[in-house]
Amino acid sequence: MKLIQILCITGLLWLTGCASTTTTSSSSSIDPATGLSTSSAASRDAGALQPITAAQAASRAVAQLQPPADLWERIRRGFAMPNLDNDMVHEREQYYAARPDYILRMTERSRKYMFHIVEELERRNMPSELALLPFVESAFNPQAVSSAKAAGMWQFMPATGKHFELKQNVFRDDRRDVLASTRAALDYLQKLHDMFGDWQLALAAYNWGEGNVARAIAKNQNAGLGTSYSDLSMPMETRLYVPKLQALKDIVADPQKFNTSLPDIGNHPYFQKVDIARDIDVTLAARLAEVRVEDFKALNPSANRPVILAAGTPQILLPWDNAAIFKRNLQAYSSGQLASWTAWTTSTTMKASEAARRAGMDESEFRSINHIPPKMMIKVGSTLLVPRSERVEDDVTEHVADNGQLALAPEPPPITLHRTLVKARRGDTLAALAGRYGQSAASVAGWNRMSASAPLKAGQHLVVYLPMKARPAGTLTAHARTRSGGKTSVAVASTRARPGAKVVASAHSRPSGVKTAARAPAKSAQRVAKSAPQRASRDTVVASRTR
């Protein structure tokens, strides 16, 4: 029995020796970003555990044991950009610290969007300071529009927005959209950081333009100067851009130091996405979600019309707890159509008054809802918002919802018409003569107080009203000659009329030095005098040939 025990112990000792004498060929490597070893075998070879450095502790590779107390703490943990310390930063710190109401309004406005932005930054492994950039750009107002036409809380210019696939049409402007604009802004900032390898230069390029920053760097390189943000020559707006962000970072990092308080923003989502399958009015969507229209628009600021088109915007954002309420109320809704508006694409150029008449709307309401300023015409192919009748069952198509545009042109000025005598040709009818001058037979008949079917004689003189530029050479224009104070002047019978308006003639005086190439017969002159405007009827009318 003792022999068996001795053999067992000997076998165990032999196995233990084999395990302890096995060597490993594993080699360790250090992650330059975190300073941590990538080989667990190397850690065992090193023996006792070593304390991590401060840089390693600040790295995102080291997980915190306690979750952040709020979103501000989460942002502080993600700070990763080098600090800027100069007089401009200190001046901005004092500026913000002296305006607690302004800081409070901005931060309160940001609570709807901040969690989503921080989530996206962490997913991309980008510095959390960038979550504060909309404070600098727009004070976190998604409806903000600059004098240069930049829009949204990330302030995209129209061309830059299109480059980053932000739709801009009559129904929506994705530069204001919370999700789309944040995606585009972070894409752009990542691109700029890849170009310049420095976050401060990337921010300067976001404000000033990548081409301008690249040229400023090249200029300094050629002059043997530094190429950091502080070294470059740039406009004052860009010079203050990073100091503003740094000042806000310092305040968020230590609010008490600046005698500032930040509102509590929970470290959880504020909104969630909800799918929609049909067009729906903005006011109805807000009512079904049981939120104020203002709050609904704050989460869906890209909708710039009173209706949301499902083909172009298949999702809406709602406060987290109201999403379920909306779905429940939408399912139970049975009061008719969800949308009271639809889209109409014009087939011809027309005035706003005519388009409003066709849509059955008041002109002022039509102009307001379609953003048509005074004295502008609607060009062919424009997409307009009009009331949706109960007979219309189909929603707006995806093509129209994504590509609808409004094209405008100035209304043409009033046309100046001149009263002109023309001769009928052999075999002419009233319709043929009127067509030759671009007029209708009814108009020519009315001007000459005759029937539209009346026969014409060769050489017969008739009155037509022609635009000044359209008067052909060889026609006769009626003039009225008057004497006043021993001086003679000649008045040309003409009229100013808008298309479709009643022709009202007026007399414009002309100096008496008008050259007369031919005289009309006396009877023709009498006929002209009888039909001339009242103010010129007392004058002697002669006919002169225009060239």
XYZ file of C-alpha atoms in Angstrom:
547
model
C 0.000 0.000 0.000
C 2.798 2.384 0.877
C 4.461 1.507 -2.410
C 1.371 2.569 -4.370
C 1.230 5.927 -2.522
C 4.903 6.560 -3.236
C 4.407 5.829 -6.937
C 1.426 8.241 -7.138
C 3.343 11.050 -5.470
C 6.311 10.475 -7.794
C 4.035 10.668 -10.853
C 2.461 13.936 -9.695
C 5.876 15.480 -9.054
C 6.995 14.473 -12.552
C 3.923 16.047 -14.191
C 4.367 19.237 -12.190
C 7.978 19.492 -13.267
C 7.033 19.181 -16.924
C 4.550 22.072 -16.625
C 6.990 24.350 -14.798
C 9.916 23.796 -17.173
C 7.928 24.431 -20.409
C 9.235 27.595 -22.129
C 7.255 29.997 -24.259
C 8.351 31.821 -27.324
C 5.685 34.506 -27.023
C 6.968 38.026 -27.558
C 5.336 41.138 -26.175
C 4.392 44.271 -28.071
C 3.327 47.663 -26.824
C 0.352 49.540 -28.223
C 1.703 53.033 -28.911
C -1.743 54.576 -28.411
C -2.318 53.100 -24.943
C 1.095 52.032 -23.718
C -0.319 48.602 -22.761
C 1.211 45.200 -23.483
C -0.609 43.128 -26.056
C 0.708 39.744 -24.799
C -0.595 38.059 -21.670
C 2.413 35.657 -21.800
C 4.777 38.599 -21.476
C 2.860 39.720 -18.408
C 3.389 36.327 -16.766
C 7.087 36.409 -17.608
C 7.386 39.866 -16.052
C 6.424 38.480 -12.690
C 4.594 40.921 -10.398
C 2.000 43.317 -11.822
C 3.195 46.869 -12.438
C 1.108 50.031 -11.771
C -0.203 51.765 -14.896
C 0.886 55.252 -15.792
C -1.321 58.360 -15.767
C -1.417 58.335 -19.573
C -2.593 54.732 -19.540
C -5.271 55.553 -16.973
C -6.627 58.384 -19.165
C -6.740 56.114 -22.186
C -10.056 54.612 -23.283
C -8.311 51.223 -23.174
C -8.725 51.359 -19.391
C -12.341 50.739 -18.393
C -13.743 52.718 -15.491
C -15.178 50.655 -12.659
C -17.983 53.149 -12.017
C -20.321 54.331 -14.807
C -20.413 58.117 -15.337
C -22.830 59.895 -13.024
C -24.254 61.973 -15.886
C -23.524 62.872 -19.484
C -21.150 65.685 -18.516
C -18.951 63.231 -16.630
C -19.018 60.916 -19.632
C -17.859 63.785 -21.843
C -15.045 64.667 -19.428
C -13.759 61.083 -19.524
C -13.515 61.253 -23.315
C -11.442 64.435 -23.537
C -8.495 63.623 -25.802
C -7.506 66.787 -27.653
C -4.394 68.753 -26.619
C -5.243 71.852 -24.617
C -4.728 75.347 -25.976
C -3.648 77.926 -23.396
C -3.419 81.558 -24.481
C -5.010 84.943 -23.867
C -7.820 84.318 -26.339
C -8.865 81.205 -24.410
C -8.861 83.114 -21.119
C -10.888 85.947 -22.642
C -13.508 83.478 -23.922
C -13.649 81.761 -20.533
C -14.467 85.072 -18.882
C -16.970 85.884 -21.608
C -18.960 82.679 -21.057
C -18.588 82.778 -17.253
C -20.067 86.289 -17.213
C -23.166 85.067 -19.084
C -24.649 82.211 -17.036
C -28.091 82.669 -18.622
C -26.613 82.156 -22.082
C -24.758 79.034 -20.960
C -27.949 77.711 -19.362
C -30.026 78.268 -22.534
C -27.447 76.543 -24.727
C -26.993 73.551 -22.445
C -30.741 73.141 -21.913
C -31.207 73.145 -25.669
C -28.454 70.563 -26.075
C -30.044 67.948 -23.815
C -32.181 66.634 -26.699
C -29.160 65.898 -28.898
C -26.060 65.499 -26.741
C -26.395 61.809 -25.870
C -26.653 60.818 -29.532
C -23.592 62.903 -30.447
C -21.497 61.433 -27.626
C -22.538 57.919 -28.633
C -21.450 58.560 -32.224
C -18.123 60.052 -31.144
C -17.312 57.073 -28.930
C -18.315 54.643 -31.652
C -15.822 56.352 -33.987
C -13.178 56.730 -31.251
C -13.167 60.523 -31.706
C -12.447 63.098 -28.954
C -15.518 63.965 -26.898
C -14.620 67.674 -27.045
C -16.251 67.617 -30.475
C -19.627 67.128 -28.770
C -19.280 70.760 -27.645
C -18.696 72.084 -31.171
C -22.401 72.861 -31.865
C -22.210 75.319 -28.942
C -19.692 77.280 -31.002
C -21.401 76.795 -34.347
C -25.072 77.437 -33.561
C -25.619 77.474 -29.787
C -27.165 74.007 -30.409
C -30.005 75.486 -32.468
C -30.851 73.155 -35.399
C -32.886 75.943 -37.033
C -29.979 78.404 -37.062
C -29.115 79.984 -40.430
C -26.066 82.187 -40.877
C -25.737 85.230 -43.121
C -23.685 83.010 -45.470
C -26.623 80.529 -45.715
C -25.039 77.859 -43.488
C -27.792 75.944 -41.699
C -28.356 73.550 -38.813
C -26.604 73.010 -35.514
C -23.440 71.921 -37.399
C -23.760 74.878 -39.850
C -23.338 73.217 -43.229
C -23.121 75.386 -46.333
C -25.445 74.238 -49.163
C -22.641 72.893 -51.381
C -20.824 71.135 -48.523
C -24.105 69.614 -47.381
C -24.754 68.187 -50.841
C -21.206 66.775 -50.923
C -21.974 64.861 -47.720
C -25.348 63.648 -49.040
C -27.577 66.026 -47.084
C -30.785 66.405 -49.125
C -32.057 69.955 -49.649
C -35.416 70.328 -51.388
C -38.804 71.974 -50.930
C -39.891 69.416 -48.335
C -36.830 68.972 -46.144
C -33.334 70.248 -45.437
C -31.144 67.505 -43.999
C -28.576 70.076 -42.883
C -31.009 70.572 -39.998
C -31.721 66.878 -39.450
C -30.357 65.658 -36.097
C -29.113 62.259 -37.277
C -28.078 63.107 -40.843
C -26.237 66.331 -40.003
C -24.365 64.702 -37.098
C -23.284 61.840 -39.345
C -22.107 64.286 -42.012
C -20.293 66.558 -39.524
C -18.341 63.696 -37.976
C -17.538 62.320 -41.433
C -16.183 65.717 -42.414
C -14.166 66.171 -39.214
C -12.639 62.711 -39.578
C -11.691 63.523 -43.171
C -10.060 66.794 -42.093
C -8.143 65.080 -39.289
C -6.875 62.495 -41.756
C -5.735 65.318 -44.037
C -3.879 67.412 -41.443
C -3.120 64.904 -38.659
C -4.069 67.456 -36.006
C -7.424 68.183 -34.417
C -6.830 71.922 -34.051
C -5.975 72.219 -37.740
C -8.993 70.045 -38.573
C -11.217 72.453 -36.642
C -9.669 75.439 -38.410
C -10.418 73.748 -41.746
C -14.005 73.035 -40.670
C -14.480 76.762 -40.105
C -12.241 78.281 -42.793
C -12.091 75.585 -45.449
C -9.537 72.846 -46.056
C -8.053 74.622 -49.068
C -7.358 77.784 -47.081
C -5.669 75.853 -44.271
C -3.570 73.856 -46.739
C -2.405 77.052 -48.444
C -1.568 78.682 -45.088
C 0.520 75.634 -44.125
C 2.349 75.670 -47.471
C 3.048 79.388 -47.086
C 4.602 78.880 -43.653
C 6.600 75.890 -44.847
C 8.074 77.944 -47.680
C 8.950 80.694 -45.210
C 10.528 78.253 -42.758
C 7.859 78.951 -40.111
C 5.860 76.624 -37.895
C 2.700 74.950 -39.186
C 0.653 74.486 -36.009
C -2.698 76.159 -35.441
C -1.092 78.985 -33.472
C 1.561 79.586 -36.149
C -0.732 80.046 -39.147
C -2.082 83.353 -40.416
C -5.872 83.145 -40.589
C -9.029 85.311 -40.312
C -10.012 86.460 -36.826
C -13.134 84.274 -36.854
C -10.984 81.180 -37.356
C -8.353 82.454 -34.918
C -11.087 82.546 -32.233
C -12.686 79.256 -33.267
C -10.532 76.810 -31.292
C -10.211 79.169 -28.264
C -14.030 79.207 -28.028
C -14.155 75.415 -27.990
C -11.275 75.253 -25.485
C -13.037 77.713 -23.183
C -16.211 75.627 -23.233
C -14.149 72.503 -22.572
C -12.540 74.171 -19.539
C -15.937 75.208 -18.172
C -17.384 71.712 -18.633
C -14.275 70.190 -17.052
C -14.555 72.341 -13.899
C -17.795 74.381 -13.700
C -17.162 75.459 -10.093
C -13.889 77.117 -11.068
C -15.880 79.510 -13.268
C -18.822 79.862 -10.871
C -21.041 78.104 -13.415
C -23.621 75.368 -13.034
C -24.558 72.891 -15.745
C -28.056 71.394 -15.944
C -28.379 67.717 -15.182
C -28.371 65.654 -18.375
C -28.863 61.971 -17.785
C -26.540 59.461 -19.391
C -29.321 57.852 -21.402
C -31.045 58.407 -24.772
C -33.459 61.315 -25.079
C -35.244 60.145 -28.239
C -35.836 57.095 -30.361
C -36.641 56.554 -34.029
C -40.162 55.638 -35.117
C -41.032 54.374 -38.602
C -43.886 55.951 -40.556
C -45.478 54.380 -43.621
C -47.830 57.186 -44.758
C -47.604 60.932 -45.255
C -48.673 62.728 -42.084
C -49.262 66.329 -41.014
C -46.775 67.703 -38.502
C -49.525 68.880 -36.168
C -51.254 65.491 -36.257
C -47.994 63.621 -35.589
C -47.345 65.819 -32.552
C -50.900 65.277 -31.309
C -50.673 61.488 -31.672
C -47.352 61.518 -29.802
C -48.861 63.784 -27.123
C -46.055 66.318 -27.379
C -46.093 70.020 -28.168
C -45.624 70.954 -31.820
C -42.553 72.984 -30.822
C -40.968 69.947 -29.179
C -41.807 67.767 -32.181
C -40.173 70.269 -34.541
C -37.104 70.481 -32.286
C -36.499 66.748 -32.823
C -37.524 66.841 -36.497
C -36.185 70.214 -37.632
C -35.498 69.145 -41.222
C -39.234 69.188 -42.043
C -39.739 72.675 -43.486
C -43.347 72.160 -44.581
C -46.492 71.306 -42.571
C -46.436 67.702 -43.786
C -43.875 64.888 -43.498
C -43.612 62.739 -46.620
C -43.014 59.102 -45.753
C -41.269 58.395 -49.074
C -38.552 60.911 -48.243
C -38.567 60.799 -44.434
C -39.509 57.254 -43.407
C -38.561 57.859 -39.751
C -39.337 60.522 -37.193
C -37.731 61.168 -33.801
C -39.827 61.238 -30.648
C -39.033 61.528 -26.936
C -38.249 58.075 -25.600
C -41.448 57.608 -23.592
C -43.689 59.153 -26.259
C -42.690 56.754 -29.032
C -44.928 53.985 -27.681
C -47.767 56.480 -27.183
C -47.493 57.572 -30.822
C -47.597 53.999 -32.116
C -50.642 53.203 -30.013
C -52.553 56.344 -30.999
C -51.614 55.964 -34.678
C -52.977 52.434 -34.746
C -56.240 53.609 -33.199
C -56.606 56.703 -35.432
C -59.746 56.578 -37.580
C -60.591 60.210 -38.338
C -59.693 60.249 -42.018
C -56.479 60.920 -43.881
C -53.247 61.476 -42.007
C -52.091 64.170 -44.443
C -54.084 67.183 -45.615
C -51.378 68.279 -48.068
C -49.894 66.824 -51.224
C -47.443 67.839 -53.953
C -48.229 69.345 -57.350
C -45.623 69.713 -60.113
C -46.408 72.574 -62.499
C -46.518 71.877 -66.218
C -46.006 75.493 -67.285
C -44.634 78.781 -66.000
C -47.318 80.784 -64.235
C -47.990 83.562 -61.782
C -48.554 82.731 -58.122
C -52.091 84.085 -58.375
C -52.906 81.627 -61.165
C -51.315 78.694 -59.290
C -53.260 79.618 -56.144
C -56.487 79.761 -58.156
C -55.864 76.301 -59.589
C -55.072 74.915 -56.135
C -58.195 76.519 -54.655
C -56.203 78.572 -52.160
C -55.984 82.187 -51.126
C -52.962 83.750 -52.836
C -51.365 85.049 -49.617
C -51.694 81.636 -47.941
C -50.360 79.925 -51.063
C -47.325 82.224 -51.164
C -46.664 81.769 -47.455
C -46.805 77.982 -47.384
C -44.672 77.647 -50.531
C -42.227 80.446 -49.633
C -42.910 82.488 -52.786
C -41.930 86.162 -52.443
C -43.872 88.979 -54.166
C -43.363 89.749 -57.852
C -41.985 86.275 -58.590
C -43.358 83.752 -61.071
C -43.308 79.971 -60.688
C -41.244 78.275 -63.380
C -42.268 75.104 -65.155
C -41.398 71.875 -63.289
C -41.618 73.431 -59.822
C -43.046 71.337 -57.007
C -45.654 73.054 -54.855
C -47.536 72.114 -51.722
C -51.309 72.175 -52.212
C -54.342 70.909 -50.274
C -55.005 67.191 -50.604
C -58.570 66.302 -51.452
C -60.311 63.288 -49.985
C -60.287 61.669 -53.421
C -56.476 61.524 -53.452
C -55.467 58.209 -51.905
C -51.833 57.924 -53.011
C -49.019 59.548 -51.043
C -46.306 61.648 -52.679
C -43.870 59.482 -54.633
C -40.265 58.960 -53.585
C -38.940 60.771 -56.661
C -40.911 63.929 -55.880
C -40.239 63.711 -52.143
C -36.476 63.472 -52.720
C -36.074 65.800 -55.694
C -38.856 68.393 -55.566
C -37.530 71.903 -56.173
C -39.057 75.356 -56.449
C -37.739 77.502 -59.316
C -38.749 81.166 -59.448
C -38.277 83.978 -61.945
C -39.110 87.694 -61.736
C -42.441 88.690 -63.187
C -41.983 90.477 -66.547
C -42.361 94.263 -66.498
C -45.548 95.817 -67.945
C -45.554 95.811 -71.749
C -45.625 99.196 -73.520
C -48.060 99.044 -76.467
C -48.236 101.614 -79.260
C -51.328 102.373 -81.214
C -50.395 101.636 -84.804
C -52.149 101.918 -88.187
C -51.660 98.966 -90.503
C -52.835 98.334 -94.062
C -54.834 95.328 -95.109
C -53.472 93.351 -98.027
C -55.409 92.031 -100.978
C -57.445 89.025 -99.851
C -56.810 89.666 -96.161
C -59.299 88.594 -93.535
C -59.408 90.073 -90.075
C -58.071 86.832 -88.607
C -55.160 86.733 -91.078
C -54.220 90.347 -90.416
C -54.465 89.895 -86.642
C -52.338 86.747 -86.771
C -49.657 88.564 -88.739
C -49.150 90.896 -85.788
C -49.559 88.296 -83.045
C -53.014 89.464 -81.991
C -56.410 87.813 -81.836
C -59.130 88.630 -84.326
C -61.466 89.564 -81.474
C -58.970 92.113 -80.128
C -58.439 93.761 -83.544
C -62.196 93.816 -84.150
C -62.780 95.482 -80.789
C -60.091 98.096 -81.360
C -61.679 98.997 -84.716
C -65.324 98.673 -83.615
C -66.181 96.141 -86.259
C -67.301 92.547 -86.488
C -64.692 89.800 -86.429
C -66.176 88.486 -89.695
C -66.255 91.863 -91.459
C -64.592 91.835 -94.918
C -61.469 93.920 -95.522
C -60.473 95.960 -98.553
C -56.946 96.146 -99.894
C -55.234 99.208 -98.427
C -57.813 99.609 -95.655
C -56.259 101.067 -92.498
C -56.886 99.375 -89.157
C -55.732 100.121 -85.629
C -53.681 97.545 -83.762
C -51.790 97.846 -80.466
C -48.266 96.449 -80.747
C -45.409 96.165 -78.249
C -42.759 98.775 -78.854
C -40.115 96.242 -79.939
C -42.551 94.316 -82.098
C -43.645 97.216 -84.322
C -42.673 96.302 -87.879
C -41.109 98.852 -90.209
C -43.530 100.360 -92.668
C -46.499 100.550 -90.276
C -48.288 103.756 -89.432
C -48.345 105.199 -85.917
C -50.950 107.739 -84.824
C -49.617 111.060 -83.511
C -51.465 114.072 -82.118
C -49.985 117.516 -82.892
C -50.649 120.299 -80.399
C -49.589 123.915 -80.046
C -48.764 125.537 -76.729
C -47.167 128.918 -76.278
C -46.173 129.138 -79.901
C -44.404 125.744 -79.771
C -45.540 122.614 -81.533
C -45.269 119.099 -80.068
C -46.379 115.716 -81.314
C -48.059 113.156 -78.961
C -47.773 109.456 -79.728
C -50.851 107.462 -78.757
C -49.611 104.464 -76.774
C -50.613 102.368 -73.824
C -49.111 100.430 -70.919
C -50.906 97.161 -70.281
C -50.315 93.948 -68.429
C -51.095 90.607 -70.091
C -54.823 89.987 -69.865
C -55.567 93.520 -68.685
C -57.860 95.955 -70.486
C -55.947 98.163 -72.902
C -55.992 101.782 -71.758
C -54.275 104.201 -74.133
C -52.223 107.188 -73.048
C -50.513 109.955 -74.977
C -46.744 110.554 -74.633
C -45.549 113.900 -75.971
C -42.679 114.069 -78.408
C -40.801 117.171 -79.672
C -42.115 118.609 -82.917
C -38.984 117.723 -84.866
C -40.416 114.288 -85.765
C -39.762 113.583 -89.391
C -42.908 112.767 -91.396
C -42.323 110.426 -94.274
C -45.918 110.248 -95.525
C -49.331 111.692 -94.832
C -52.389 109.539 -94.390
C -55.518 110.409 -96.323
C -57.833 112.813 -94.570
C -60.529 110.182 -94.097
C -58.027 107.792 -92.493
C -56.889 110.570 -90.184
C -60.502 111.236 -89.222
C -61.052 107.556 -88.435
C -57.966 107.554 -86.242
C -59.092 110.729 -84.495
C -62.493 109.230 -83.662
C -60.929 106.164 -82.003
C -58.002 107.989 -80.346
C -57.898 108.341 -76.518
C -60.107 111.035 -75.069
C -57.266 113.246 -73.874
C -55.913 113.431 -77.441
C -59.252 113.625 -79.240
C -59.168 117.418 -79.417
C -55.830 117.385 -81.232
C -55.197 117.143 -84.942
C -54.015 113.620 -85.666
C -51.527 112.873 -88.424
C -49.892 109.593 -89.422
C -46.148 109.195 -89.707
C -44.265 106.196 -91.011
C -41.881 104.644 -88.501
C -38.624 103.053 -89.601
